[in-house]
Short mmCIF file of C-alpha atoms in Angstrom, two decimals:
data_model
loop_
_atom_site.label_atom_id
_atom_site.label_comp_id
_atom_site.label_asym_id
_atom_site.label_seq_id
_atom_site.Cartn_x
_atom_site.Cartn_y
_atom_site.Cartn_z
CA MET Q 647 -0.12 -0.04 0.02
CA THR Q 648 0.96 3.67 -0.72
CA PRO Q 649 1.75 5.91 2.31
CA GLN Q 650 -1.27 7.66 0.79
CA GLU Q 651 -3.63 4.74 1.04
CA ILE Q 652 -2.59 3.72 4.46
CA ASN Q 653 -3.23 7.45 6.00
CA LYS Q 654 -6.48 7.21 4.74
CA LEU Q 655 -7.44 3.71 6.23
CA GLU Q 656 -5.59 5.17 9.53
CA GLN Q 657 -8.09 7.74 9.43
CA GLN Q 658 -11.18 5.46 8.64
CA TYR Q 659 -10.57 3.38 11.66
CA PHE Q 660 -9.93 6.54 13.91
CA ASN Q 661 -13.31 7.96 12.49
CA PHE Q 662 -14.99 4.39 13.40
CA LEU Q 663 -13.47 4.31 16.57
CA ILE Q 664 -14.61 7.66 17.85
CA LYS Q 665 -18.04 6.44 17.01
CA LEU Q 666 -17.92 3.43 18.76
CA PHE Q 667 -16.99 4.60 22.07
CA GLU Q 668 -19.11 7.60 21.92
CA GLU Q 669 -22.01 5.81 21.01
CA LYS Q 670 -21.06 3.25 23.88
CA GLY Q 671 -20.47 6.33 26.25
CA THR Q 672 -22.51 5.73 28.91
CA THR Q 673 -21.56 1.92 29.26
CA PHE Q 674 -18.14 2.71 29.07
CA THR Q 675 -18.54 5.22 32.13
CA LYS Q 676 -20.41 2.35 34.14
CA ASN Q 677 -17.95 -0.16 33.30
CA LEU Q 678 -14.93 2.01 34.24
CA LEU Q 679 -16.50 3.22 37.66
CA SER Q 680 -17.88 -0.30 38.57
CA GLN Q 681 -14.57 -1.15 40.55
CA TYR Q 682 -15.36 1.42 43.28
CA ALA Q 683 -18.85 -1.06 43.91
CA ILE Q 684 -16.25 -3.55 45.65
CA ARG Q 685 -13.29 -1.20 46.34
CA ASP Q 686 -13.01 -2.91 49.90
CA LYS Q 687 -11.75 -5.97 48.27
CA TRP Q 688 -8.97 -4.42 46.31
CA ASN Q 689 -8.12 -1.30 48.32
CA ASN Q 690 -4.21 -2.71 48.84
CA TYR Q 691 -3.72 -3.42 45.18
CA GLN Q 692 -0.37 -3.56 44.35
CA GLY Q 693 -0.05 -4.61 40.46
CA ASP Q 694 2.24 -3.97 37.86
CA MET Q 695 0.25 -0.43 36.59
CA SER Q 696 -2.30 1.56 38.29
CA PHE Q 697 -5.31 0.43 39.15
CA ILE Q 698 -7.06 3.02 37.02
CA GLN Q 699 -5.36 1.67 33.97
CA ARG Q 700 -5.66 -1.65 34.49
CA GLY Q 701 -9.34 -1.47 35.05
CA LEU Q 702 -9.14 0.80 31.64
CA GLU Q 703 -7.58 -1.77 29.83
CA ASN Q 704 -10.47 -4.55 30.64
CA VAL Q 705 -13.21 -2.00 29.82
CA ILE Q 706 -11.50 -1.20 26.22
CA GLN Q 707 -11.31 -4.58 25.44
CA GLY Q 708 -15.04 -5.31 26.54
CA ILE Q 709 -16.47 -2.60 24.11
CA LEU Q 710 -14.48 -4.02 21.28
CA PHE Q 711 -15.21 -7.66 21.81
CA GLU Q 712 -19.08 -6.68 21.80
CA ASN Q 713 -19.21 -4.44 19.37
CA VAL Q 714 -17.02 -5.04 16.33
CA ASP Q 715 -16.61 -8.28 14.12
CA TRP Q 716 -12.83 -8.00 14.14
CA GLU Q 717 -10.70 -10.95 14.50
CA ILE Q 718 -8.80 -11.15 17.47
CA CYS Q 719 -4.85 -11.42 16.75
CA SER Q 720 -2.75 -12.98 19.13
CA THR Q 721 0.96 -12.10 18.30
CA PRO Q 722 3.26 -11.88 21.38
CA GLU Q 723 4.52 -8.34 20.11
CA GLY Q 724 1.85 -5.60 20.03
CA ALA Q 725 -0.79 -3.32 22.25
CA ASP Q 726 -2.67 -4.29 24.86
CA SER Q 727 -5.64 -5.34 22.21
CA VAL Q 728 -4.71 -6.65 19.09
CA PHE Q 729 -7.17 -7.32 16.11
CA GLN Q 730 -6.73 -8.10 12.43
CA THR Q 731 -9.24 -7.38 9.40
CA SER Q 732 -9.07 -8.12 6.12
CA ARG Q 733 -7.46 -4.62 5.52
CA ALA Q 734 -5.37 -4.17 8.53
CA VAL Q 735 -3.50 -5.47 11.68
CA ILE Q 736 -4.90 -2.80 14.48
CA HIS Q 737 -2.99 -2.22 17.85
CA ILE Q 738 -5.24 -0.41 20.43
CA ASP Q 739 -3.71 0.45 23.63
CA ALA Q 740 -4.64 2.23 27.13
CA LYS Q 741 -2.87 4.72 28.74
CA ALA Q 742 -4.11 6.44 31.93
CA TYR Q 743 -2.73 9.37 33.40
CA LYS Q 744 -3.51 12.18 36.40
CA HIS Q 745 -4.84 15.28 35.27
CA ASP Q 746 -2.20 17.23 36.19
CA ASP Q 747 0.78 14.88 35.03
CA GLY Q 748 2.95 16.39 32.13
CA ASP Q 749 1.88 14.33 29.45
CA ALA Q 750 -1.93 14.93 30.17
CA LEU Q 751 -1.30 18.80 30.15
CA GLY Q 752 1.10 18.67 27.20
CA ASN Q 753 -1.30 16.31 25.08
CA LYS Q 754 0.96 13.89 24.80
CA ILE Q 755 1.26 10.11 25.27
CA THR Q 756 4.42 7.91 26.09
CA VAL Q 757 4.93 5.04 23.37
CA GLN Q 758 6.84 1.98 23.88
CA GLY Q 759 8.55 -0.19 20.93
CA ASN Q 760 5.65 -2.85 20.89
CA GLN Q 761 3.52 0.04 19.90
CA THR Q 762 4.48 1.69 17.34
CA SER Q 763 5.98 1.12 13.67
CA TYR Q 764 7.76 4.31 13.39
CA PHE Q 765 11.27 3.53 14.19
CA THR Q 766 11.18 -0.19 13.06
CA ASP Q 767 12.94 0.35 9.43
CA ALA Q 768 15.60 2.80 11.12
CA PRO Q 769 15.54 3.89 15.15
CA LEU Q 770 15.47 7.38 16.42
CA ILE Q 771 18.47 8.87 17.99
CA TYR Q 772 17.96 11.26 20.62
CA SER Q 773 21.00 12.67 22.45
CA GLY Q 774 22.84 9.34 21.71
CA PHE Q 775 20.39 7.11 22.73
CA PRO Q 776 18.41 4.57 20.14
CA PHE Q 777 14.76 4.08 20.22
CA LYS Q 778 13.63 1.16 18.11
CA SER Q 779 10.08 0.06 17.42
CA ASN Q 780 8.99 -3.56 17.27
CA LEU Q 781 5.79 -3.53 14.77
CA PRO Q 782 6.35 -4.07 11.30
CA ILE Q 783 4.85 -1.12 8.95
CA SER Q 784 3.01 -3.93 7.23
CA TYR Q 785 2.50 -7.78 7.89
CA LYS Q 786 2.25 -10.41 5.06
CA HIS Q 787 -0.95 -12.05 6.07
CA LYS Q 788 -1.34 -15.50 4.58
CA VAL Q 789 -5.09 -14.89 3.81
CA TYR Q 790 -5.24 -11.16 3.46
CA GLY Q 791 -2.33 -10.67 1.69
CA GLU Q 792 -0.02 -7.34 2.84
CA VAL Q 793 -1.58 -5.49 5.57
CA PRO Q 794 -0.75 -2.40 7.70
CA SER Q 795 0.15 -1.77 11.33
CA LEU Q 796 -2.26 0.56 12.53
CA THR Q 797 -1.69 1.92 15.89
CA TYR Q 798 -4.00 3.86 18.37
CA PHE Q 799 -4.39 4.84 21.67
CA LEU Q 800 -7.33 5.49 24.38
CA LYS Q 801 -5.82 7.93 26.94
CA LEU Q 802 -7.96 8.71 30.02
CA THR Q 803 -6.99 11.50 32.25
CA TYR Q 804 -8.35 11.46 35.73
CA ASP Q 805 -8.54 13.05 39.12
CA LEU Q 806 -8.78 11.04 42.54
CA SER Q 807 -8.77 14.13 45.02
CA ASN Q 808 -12.00 13.34 45.69
CA GLU Q 809 -12.30 9.83 45.06
CA LEU Q 810 -15.07 8.56 43.15
CA ASP Q 811 -16.87 11.96 42.57
CA SER Q 812 -13.73 13.32 40.96
CA PHE Q 813 -13.06 10.28 39.18
CA ARG Q 814 -16.51 10.18 37.39
CA LYS Q 815 -15.18 13.15 36.04
CA PHE Q 816 -12.54 11.92 33.62
CA LYS Q 817 -11.71 12.73 30.08
CA LEU Q 818 -11.14 10.18 27.34
CA PHE Q 819 -9.15 10.89 24.05
CA LEU Q 820 -8.36 9.14 20.93
CA TYR Q 821 -5.15 9.14 19.23
CA CYS Q 822 -3.27 7.65 16.35
CA ILE Q 823 0.41 7.08 15.82
CA PRO Q 824 1.25 7.49 12.33
CA ASN Q 825 2.45 4.25 10.69
CA GLY Q 826 5.89 3.95 9.77
CA THR Q 827 5.67 4.41 6.28
CA HIS Q 828 4.94 8.15 6.86
CA LYS Q 829 8.28 8.80 8.27
CA ALA Q 830 9.63 10.22 5.36
CA HIS Q 831 6.91 12.52 4.97
CA LEU Q 832 6.12 13.52 8.54
CA GLY Q 833 9.43 13.33 10.04
CA ILE Q 834 10.44 13.00 13.59
CA LYS Q 835 10.42 16.48 15.22
CA PHE Q 836 7.42 15.59 17.21
CA PHE Q 837 8.61 13.04 19.14
CA GLN Q 838 10.66 13.89 22.17
CA ALA Q 839 12.39 11.48 25.21
CA GLY Q 840 9.84 9.87 27.19
CA ARG Q 841 10.12 7.99 30.38
CA GLY Q 842 13.44 6.05 30.99
CA PHE Q 843 14.78 6.69 27.76
CA ASN Q 844 17.90 7.53 28.99
CA SER Q 845 18.29 4.70 31.41
CA ARG Q 846 21.02 2.15 30.99
CA ARG Q 847 18.27 -0.88 31.87
CA GLU Q 848 15.35 0.43 29.46
CA ARG Q 849 15.35 2.90 26.52
CA THR Q 850 12.03 2.09 25.44
CA SER Q 851 9.78 5.09 25.38
CA ILE Q 852 9.38 7.99 23.39
CA ARG Q 853 6.40 10.70 23.58
CA PRO Q 854 4.92 12.31 20.37
CA ASN Q 855 3.51 15.98 20.99
CA PHE Q 856 0.07 15.78 19.28
CA ASN Q 857 -0.29 19.39 19.29
CA LYS Q 858 3.13 19.74 17.14
CA LEU Q 859 1.54 16.84 14.94
CA VAL Q 860 -1.27 18.44 14.24
CA VAL Q 861 0.29 22.11 13.61
CA ASP Q 862 3.36 21.79 11.64
CA LEU Q 863 2.95 18.64 9.50
CA ASN Q 864 2.75 17.88 5.77
CA ASP Q 865 -0.50 19.14 4.75
CA GLU Q 866 -0.85 15.96 2.36
CA PHE Q 867 -1.29 14.16 5.60
CA LYS Q 868 -2.06 16.40 7.89
CA TRP Q 869 -5.34 15.45 9.79
CA LYS Q 870 -6.47 15.82 13.51
CA ARG Q 871 -4.96 12.37 14.90
CA TYR Q 872 -6.41 12.78 18.42
CA HIS Q 873 -9.76 13.72 19.36
CA GLU Q 874 -11.33 14.06 22.85
CA LEU Q 875 -14.52 11.98 23.17
CA ASP Q 876 -17.98 13.00 24.20
CA MET Q 877 -18.65 10.57 26.73
CA ILE Q 878 -22.28 11.63 27.74
#
């Protein structure tokens, strides 16, 4: 597929996901808040991620499983949820940030190697440190032929200062990271060093600045790759 064709496909699935999650906004909200009904049983949760993000992953998967006819893709390298259609392999990740976190305020998300194809062919070198993505730009599917990797993120920003009363006022955003074939057209200036980027143990994250992605990029590929969802 040409970059132009992939760009169009990215936008089509982006618009589809906006419509789906907004139409299911009541279900999404009800399921996300359900953890508080049994809060006394997990009050001392010490998992590998925040309890907000763990719940968000479950809710996203539930909405998708119940409302799309996409096939589940069980690839070990990919997002929290991976699906395949006859046209693409679709990676969807959950991100949860406190409302006053730098990524929330700066309209950014932190991206790891299994969540993008942008730096698969050539790593990003940032202050001497490399970042290489693990997803292919496209897959050679044995049934559907060549299909591109599409990567999307649902970011939840939340406030727990007043427990459930403030948490229920969360905001939800949908993002699309450009496929790696777009790098020649879009460049890399909207990527910044992310959490742990300079760590000896783990150099795995970068942060796209989505305001810059919309404002500064090539007109041929420009469309607003983030959207605040209306969860009424």
